[in-house]
Tab-separated table of C-alpha atoms in Angstrom:
chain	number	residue	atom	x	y	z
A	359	UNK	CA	0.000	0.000	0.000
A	360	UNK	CA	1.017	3.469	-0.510
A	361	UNK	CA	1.249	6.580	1.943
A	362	UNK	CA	-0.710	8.527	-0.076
A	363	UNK	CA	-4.322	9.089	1.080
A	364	UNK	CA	-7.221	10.767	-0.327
A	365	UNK	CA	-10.874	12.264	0.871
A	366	UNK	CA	-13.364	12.260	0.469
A	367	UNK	CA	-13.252	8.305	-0.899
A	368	UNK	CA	-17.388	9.474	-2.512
A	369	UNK	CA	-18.713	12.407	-3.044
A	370	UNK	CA	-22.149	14.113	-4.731
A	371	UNK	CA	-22.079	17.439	-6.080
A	372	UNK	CA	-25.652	19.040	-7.639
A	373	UNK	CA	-24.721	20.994	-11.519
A	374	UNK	CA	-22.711	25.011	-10.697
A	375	UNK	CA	-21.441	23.737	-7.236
A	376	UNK	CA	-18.170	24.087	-6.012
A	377	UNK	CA	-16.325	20.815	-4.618
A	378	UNK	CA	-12.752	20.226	-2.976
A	379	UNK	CA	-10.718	17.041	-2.798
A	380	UNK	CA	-7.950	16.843	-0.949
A	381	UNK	CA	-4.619	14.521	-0.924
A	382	UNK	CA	-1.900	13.912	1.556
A	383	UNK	CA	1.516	12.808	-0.374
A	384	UNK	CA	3.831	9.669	0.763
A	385	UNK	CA	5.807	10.894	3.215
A	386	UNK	CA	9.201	12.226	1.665
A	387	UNK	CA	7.393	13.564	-1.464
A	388	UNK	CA	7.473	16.833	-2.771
A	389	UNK	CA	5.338	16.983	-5.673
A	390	UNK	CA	1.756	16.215	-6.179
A	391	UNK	CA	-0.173	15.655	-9.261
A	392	UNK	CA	-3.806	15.485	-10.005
A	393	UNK	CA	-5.879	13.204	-12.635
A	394	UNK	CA	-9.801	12.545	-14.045
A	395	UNK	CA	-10.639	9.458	-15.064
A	396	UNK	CA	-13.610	8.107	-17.462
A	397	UNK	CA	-14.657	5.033	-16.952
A	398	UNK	CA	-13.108	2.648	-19.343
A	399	UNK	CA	-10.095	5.373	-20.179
A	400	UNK	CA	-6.782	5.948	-18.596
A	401	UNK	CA	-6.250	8.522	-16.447
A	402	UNK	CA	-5.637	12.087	-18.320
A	403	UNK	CA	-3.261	14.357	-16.027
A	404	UNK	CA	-4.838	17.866	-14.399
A	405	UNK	CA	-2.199	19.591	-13.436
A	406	UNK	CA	1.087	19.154	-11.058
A	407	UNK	CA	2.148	21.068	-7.569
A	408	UNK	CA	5.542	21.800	-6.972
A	409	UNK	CA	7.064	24.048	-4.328
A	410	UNK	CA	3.283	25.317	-3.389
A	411	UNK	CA	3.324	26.616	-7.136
A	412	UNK	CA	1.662	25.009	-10.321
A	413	UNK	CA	4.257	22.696	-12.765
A	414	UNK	CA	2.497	22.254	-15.655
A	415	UNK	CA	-1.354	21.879	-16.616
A	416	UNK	CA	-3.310	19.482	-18.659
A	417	UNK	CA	-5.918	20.419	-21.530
A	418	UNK	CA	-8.432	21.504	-18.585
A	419	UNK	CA	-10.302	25.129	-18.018
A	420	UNK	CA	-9.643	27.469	-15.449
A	421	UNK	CA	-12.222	26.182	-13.395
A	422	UNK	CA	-10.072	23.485	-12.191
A	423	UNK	CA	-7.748	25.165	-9.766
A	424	UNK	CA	-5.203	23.783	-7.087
A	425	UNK	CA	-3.361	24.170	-4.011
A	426	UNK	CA	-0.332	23.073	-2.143
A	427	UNK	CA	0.567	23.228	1.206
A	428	UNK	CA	4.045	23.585	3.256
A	429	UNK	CA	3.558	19.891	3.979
A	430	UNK	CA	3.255	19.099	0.770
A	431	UNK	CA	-0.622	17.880	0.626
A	432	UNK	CA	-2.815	19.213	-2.104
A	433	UNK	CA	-6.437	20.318	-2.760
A	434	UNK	CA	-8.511	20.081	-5.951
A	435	UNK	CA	-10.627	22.977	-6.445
A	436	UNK	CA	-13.703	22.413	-9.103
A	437	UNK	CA	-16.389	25.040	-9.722
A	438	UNK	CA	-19.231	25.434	-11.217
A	439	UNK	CA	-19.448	21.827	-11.720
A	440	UNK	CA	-21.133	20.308	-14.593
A	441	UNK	CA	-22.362	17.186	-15.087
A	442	UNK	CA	-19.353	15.268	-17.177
A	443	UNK	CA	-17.164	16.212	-14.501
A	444	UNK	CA	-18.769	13.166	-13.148
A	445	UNK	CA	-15.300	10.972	-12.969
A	446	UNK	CA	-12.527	9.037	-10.652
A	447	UNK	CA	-9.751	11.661	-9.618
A	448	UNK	CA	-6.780	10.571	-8.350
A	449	UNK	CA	-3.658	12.194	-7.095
A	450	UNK	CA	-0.332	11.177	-7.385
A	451	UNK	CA	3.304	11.937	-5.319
A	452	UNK	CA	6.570	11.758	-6.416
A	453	UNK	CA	9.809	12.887	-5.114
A	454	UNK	CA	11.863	15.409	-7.867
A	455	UNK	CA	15.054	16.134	-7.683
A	456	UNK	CA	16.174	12.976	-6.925
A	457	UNK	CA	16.758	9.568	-9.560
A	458	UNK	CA	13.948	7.744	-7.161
A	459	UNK	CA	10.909	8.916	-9.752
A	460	UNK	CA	8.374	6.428	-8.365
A	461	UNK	CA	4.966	7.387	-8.538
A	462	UNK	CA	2.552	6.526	-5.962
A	463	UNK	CA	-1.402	6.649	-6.366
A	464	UNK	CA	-3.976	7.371	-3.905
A	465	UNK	CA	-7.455	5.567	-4.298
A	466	UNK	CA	-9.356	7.965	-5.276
A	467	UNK	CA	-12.441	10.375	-4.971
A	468	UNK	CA	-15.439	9.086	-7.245
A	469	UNK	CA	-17.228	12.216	-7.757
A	470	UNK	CA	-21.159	12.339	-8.799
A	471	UNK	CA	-22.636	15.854	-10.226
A	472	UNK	CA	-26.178	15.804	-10.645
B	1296	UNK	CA	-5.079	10.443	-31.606
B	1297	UNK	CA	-3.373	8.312	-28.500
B	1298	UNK	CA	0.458	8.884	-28.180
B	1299	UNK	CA	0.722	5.891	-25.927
B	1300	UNK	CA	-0.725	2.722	-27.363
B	1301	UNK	CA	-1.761	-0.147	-25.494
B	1302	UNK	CA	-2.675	-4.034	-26.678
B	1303	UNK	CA	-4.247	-6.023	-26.344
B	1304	UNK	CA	-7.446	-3.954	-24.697
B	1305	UNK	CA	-8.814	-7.052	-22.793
B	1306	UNK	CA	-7.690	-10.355	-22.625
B	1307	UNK	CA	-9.062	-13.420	-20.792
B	1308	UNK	CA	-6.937	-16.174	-19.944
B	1309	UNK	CA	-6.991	-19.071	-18.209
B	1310	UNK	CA	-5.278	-19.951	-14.990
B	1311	UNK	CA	-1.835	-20.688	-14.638
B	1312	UNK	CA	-1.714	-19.633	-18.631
B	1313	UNK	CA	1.374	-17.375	-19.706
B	1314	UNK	CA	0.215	-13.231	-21.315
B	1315	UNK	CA	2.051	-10.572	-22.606
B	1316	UNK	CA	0.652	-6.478	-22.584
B	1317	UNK	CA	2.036	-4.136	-25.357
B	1318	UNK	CA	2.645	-0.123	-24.686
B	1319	UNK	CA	3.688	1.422	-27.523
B	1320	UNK	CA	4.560	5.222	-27.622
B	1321	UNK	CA	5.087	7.667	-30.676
B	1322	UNK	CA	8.041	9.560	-29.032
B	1323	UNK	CA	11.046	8.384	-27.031
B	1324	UNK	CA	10.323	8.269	-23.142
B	1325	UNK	CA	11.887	9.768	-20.398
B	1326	UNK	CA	10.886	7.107	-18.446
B	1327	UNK	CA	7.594	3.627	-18.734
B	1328	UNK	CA	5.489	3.505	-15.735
B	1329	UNK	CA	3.260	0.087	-15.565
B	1330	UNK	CA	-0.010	0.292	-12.719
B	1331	UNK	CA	-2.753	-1.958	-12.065
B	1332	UNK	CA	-6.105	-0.714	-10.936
B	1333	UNK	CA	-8.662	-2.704	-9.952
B	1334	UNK	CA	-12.189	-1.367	-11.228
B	1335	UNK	CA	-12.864	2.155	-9.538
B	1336	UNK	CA	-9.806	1.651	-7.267
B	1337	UNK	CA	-6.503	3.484	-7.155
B	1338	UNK	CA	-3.505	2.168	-9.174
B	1339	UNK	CA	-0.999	0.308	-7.959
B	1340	UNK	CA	2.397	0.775	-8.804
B	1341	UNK	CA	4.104	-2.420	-10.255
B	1342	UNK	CA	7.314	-0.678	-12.205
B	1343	UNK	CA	9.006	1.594	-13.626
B	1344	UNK	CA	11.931	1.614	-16.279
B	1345	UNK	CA	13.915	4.093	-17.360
B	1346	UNK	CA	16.848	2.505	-19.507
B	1347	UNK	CA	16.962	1.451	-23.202
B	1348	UNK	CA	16.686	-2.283	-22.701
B	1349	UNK	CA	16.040	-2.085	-18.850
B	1350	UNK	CA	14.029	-5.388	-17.434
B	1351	UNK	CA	12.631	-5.411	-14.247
B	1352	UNK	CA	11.016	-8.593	-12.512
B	1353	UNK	CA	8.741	-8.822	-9.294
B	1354	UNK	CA	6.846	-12.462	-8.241
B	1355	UNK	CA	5.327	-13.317	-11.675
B	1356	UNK	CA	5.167	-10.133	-13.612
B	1357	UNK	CA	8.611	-9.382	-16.551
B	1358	UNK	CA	8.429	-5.314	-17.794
B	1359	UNK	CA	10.942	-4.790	-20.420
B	1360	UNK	CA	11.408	-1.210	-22.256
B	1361	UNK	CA	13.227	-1.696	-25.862
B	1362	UNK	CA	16.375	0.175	-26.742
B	1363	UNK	CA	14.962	2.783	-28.559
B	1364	UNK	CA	12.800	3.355	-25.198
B	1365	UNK	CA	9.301	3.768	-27.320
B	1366	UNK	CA	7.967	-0.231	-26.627
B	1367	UNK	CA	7.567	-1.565	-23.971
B	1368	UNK	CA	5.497	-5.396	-22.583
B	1369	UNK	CA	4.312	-6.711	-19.480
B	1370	UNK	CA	4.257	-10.326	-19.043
B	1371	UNK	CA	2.725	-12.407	-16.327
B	1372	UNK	CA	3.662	-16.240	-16.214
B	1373	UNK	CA	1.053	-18.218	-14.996
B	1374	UNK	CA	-1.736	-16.306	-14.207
B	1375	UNK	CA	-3.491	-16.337	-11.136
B	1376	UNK	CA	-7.237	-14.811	-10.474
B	1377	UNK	CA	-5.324	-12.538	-8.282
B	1378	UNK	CA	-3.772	-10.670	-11.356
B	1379	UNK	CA	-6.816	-9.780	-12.741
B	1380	UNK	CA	-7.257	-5.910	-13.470
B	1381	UNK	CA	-6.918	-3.076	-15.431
B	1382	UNK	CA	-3.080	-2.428	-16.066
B	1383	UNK	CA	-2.088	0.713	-17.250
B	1384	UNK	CA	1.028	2.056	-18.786
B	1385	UNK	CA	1.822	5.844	-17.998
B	1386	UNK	CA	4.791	7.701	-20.259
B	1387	UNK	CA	6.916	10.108	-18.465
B	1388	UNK	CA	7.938	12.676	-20.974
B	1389	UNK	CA	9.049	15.595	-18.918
B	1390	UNK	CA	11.302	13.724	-16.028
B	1391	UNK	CA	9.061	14.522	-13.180
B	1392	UNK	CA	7.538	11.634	-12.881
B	1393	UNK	CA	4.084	12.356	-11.881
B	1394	UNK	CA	3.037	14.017	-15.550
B	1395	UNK	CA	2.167	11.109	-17.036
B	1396	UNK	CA	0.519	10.303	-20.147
B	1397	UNK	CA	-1.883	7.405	-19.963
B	1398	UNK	CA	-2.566	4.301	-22.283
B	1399	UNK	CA	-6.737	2.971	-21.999
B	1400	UNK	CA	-5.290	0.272	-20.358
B	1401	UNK	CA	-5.315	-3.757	-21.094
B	1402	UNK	CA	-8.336	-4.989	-19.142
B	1403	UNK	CA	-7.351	-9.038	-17.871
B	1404	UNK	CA	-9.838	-11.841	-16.538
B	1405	UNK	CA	-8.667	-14.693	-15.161
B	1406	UNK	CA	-10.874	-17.939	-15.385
B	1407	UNK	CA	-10.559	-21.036	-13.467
């Protein structure tokens, strides 16, 4: 099992909320990344945290936003949901700087916007 | 169109049967990530290769990553039900590890 940990595990949203999902990294990591999920695709990458400061961004709008901490956890900011933002996301840690580039996973938030 | 190809995209095979995943990627790789994930689950890390030619090994499961470090195939020797999954192959690009690029992912039953 991995050290990374995510919450909530569910969660439903109703269409132009706002929802946060948070991750806490493997202990010794410094960078977090975020993913979506379809069902029945591979994960497609959100954007990365490094140093409290964005590190590159996927092919999503501005509506996704994120946040790092001193302790290296992350939030997920979403708003004004809609309703195919209905997906798995998953965050990732890693440790850069270093030639140890493992990835870890966490399990998950399954998120429901109705 | 996908720059990281993966075959077969579900395969069922018996148990204690021998299978082999393909991940095949347009551009050279920094570095070949292979995960399993079982259905709505996390992934699981199984390896990661970084060298033209590099082949790692843990219990049952081979991951090799060609020379020119654009192919690389996960084999399992006799399959257990335990195996069965999604496994997914991420391409690392940009060194950082965590940027990956995902395949759809090879989904694997195993029957008794």
């Amino acid at each position: 099992e991995t050290g990374v940990t995510q919450s909530p595990t569910h969660l439903i949203k109703t269409r132009g909320q706002q929802v946060t999902l948070r991750c806490s990294s493997q202990s010794g990591h410094n960078t977090v990344s975020w993913y979506q999920q379809a069902l029945g695709q591979g994960p497609q990458f959100i954007f990365q945290y490094y140093r409290e400061e964005e590190n590159g961004r996927g092919n999503f709008p501005p509506r996704f936003s994120g946040l790092q901490f001193p302790n290296y956890s992350s939030e997920l900011n979403v708003n004004a949901l809609e309703l195919d933002d209905s997906d798995l996301y998953l965050c990732a840690s890693s440790l850069v700087g270093t030639m140890n580039t493992e990835a870890f996973f966490g399990q998950g938030t399954r998120l429901t916007v109705v | 169109s996908q720059e990281l190809e993966q075959s077969p995209q579900s395969l069922i095979v018996q148990e204690g049967k021998n299978l082999t995943i393909n991940c095949t990627s347009s551009k050279t790789l920094y570095g070949l990530y292979w995960y399993k994930q079982k259905y709505g689950e996390g992934l699981i890390f199984l390896m990661m290769l970084q060298k033209g030619g590099e082949e790692k090994s843990h219990e049952k499961i081979t991951a090799k990553l060609d020379e020119k470090k654009q192919q690389s195939s996960l084999h399992i020797t006799a399959s257990q039900p335990s195996h069965a999954g999604i496994y997914l192959c991420g391409a690392d690009r940009s060194g950082t590890a965590s940027k990956l690029t995902f395949g759809t992912g090879t989904r694997l039953q195993v029957t008794l």
